Amino acid sequence: MIEKVLIVDDFLSSSYYKEVEAVMLSNEFSWYFQDNITGIETNNPRAGFNHHFIKNGAPSSEHTSFLLPLLLQIQDLSGASTILRARGDMVLRTGEKAEYPAHIDIYEEPHMSAVFYIGDSDGDTIIYEETQNDRVSPPRCPPDTLTEMERTTFKPNRLVLFRGEHWHTGGPPLHSARRVIINSNYLMEEA
């Protein structure tokens, strides 16, 4: 089991990664606008786009079968039993250096969280030492109140896998037009 954070570069074979990138960055890929991509109520919500591949453990997109090998490979690496959720997220350049409020994807079940980077972009992923069991102020956790455990720079075909109870966040790209990731969560059986 992964104790905290695992970073894997060149996670997919080159040819499969190029296909995933081509599909998700094409003009034909369906993105759905969200007024608040983080899902966290805040005075400064960040708009963005998403596309659900798996929702509540069930396929929810015409692209699910194409991405299933990627998701199953992450599941195997994590030691998880089930894919709970998988979605593509896209945020656009805002022209300012920013970090979204820290969050936890799923509170109810022990799980692993994964971020997989698509295309060339920027915008770090930050994972904090604090977990959902620590006394912090959910759901609004300003990053400056948390202890940074790992900061990962955006790199195409990079996977960041971590225990889902850790508070984490990301930020919009400062130099690139868009930041595209696949965010997925995997159920861990309790020992």
PDB file of C-alpha atoms in Angstrom, residues 46-47 89-100 120-124 154 170-180:
ATOM      1  CA  ARG A  46     -13.256  28.981 -10.082  1.00  0.00           C
ATOM      2  CA  ALA A  47     -15.090  28.042 -13.235  1.00  0.00           C
ATOM      3  CA  ASP A  89     -10.995  18.272 -15.479  1.00  0.00           C
ATOM      4  CA  MET A  90     -10.011  21.300 -17.525  1.00  0.00           C
ATOM      5  CA  VAL A  91      -9.308  24.768 -16.172  1.00  0.00           C
ATOM      6  CA  LEU A  92      -8.248  27.740 -18.244  1.00  0.00           C
ATOM      7  CA  ARG A  93      -5.482  30.271 -17.743  1.00  0.00           C
ATOM      8  CA  THR A  94      -6.565  33.057 -15.434  1.00  0.00           C
ATOM      9  CA  GLY A  95      -3.503  35.291 -15.812  1.00  0.00           C
ATOM     10  CA  GLU A  96      -2.759  35.120 -12.103  1.00  0.00           C
ATOM     11  CA  LYS A  97      -0.835  32.708  -9.915  1.00  0.00           C
ATOM     12  CA  ALA A  98      -3.431  30.990  -7.740  1.00  0.00           C
ATOM     13  CA  GLU A  99      -4.245  27.858  -5.796  1.00  0.00           C
ATOM     14  CA  TYR A 100      -7.748  26.519  -5.339  1.00  0.00           C
ATOM     15  CA  ASP A 120       1.660  20.332 -22.051  1.00  0.00           C
ATOM     16  CA  SER A 121       0.657  22.726 -19.308  1.00  0.00           C
ATOM     17  CA  ASP A 122       1.563  24.109 -15.910  1.00  0.00           C
ATOM     18  CA  GLY A 123      -0.219  24.370 -12.576  1.00  0.00           C
ATOM     19  CA  ASP A 124       1.075  22.322  -9.654  1.00  0.00           C
ATOM     20  CA  PHE A 154       2.662  19.307 -14.328  1.00  0.00           C
ATOM     21  CA  GLY A 170      -4.137  22.400  -7.637  1.00  0.00           C
ATOM     22  CA  GLY A 171      -3.997  25.627  -9.517  1.00  0.00           C
ATOM     23  CA  PRO A 172      -4.849  27.049 -12.912  1.00  0.00           C
ATOM     24  CA  PRO A 173      -2.117  27.339 -15.519  1.00  0.00           C
ATOM     25  CA  LEU A 174      -0.192  30.590 -15.527  1.00  0.00           C
ATOM     26  CA  HIS A 175       1.558  30.159 -18.886  1.00  0.00           C
ATOM     27  CA  SER A 176      -0.503  27.569 -20.794  1.00  0.00           C
ATOM     28  CA  ALA A 177      -3.978  28.086 -22.213  1.00  0.00           C
ATOM     29  CA  ARG A 178      -5.464  25.121 -20.318  1.00  0.00           C
ATOM     30  CA  ARG A 179      -4.649  22.501 -17.692  1.00  0.00           C
ATOM     31  CA  VAL A 180      -6.173  19.059 -18.343  1.00  0.00           C
TER      32      VAL A 180
END
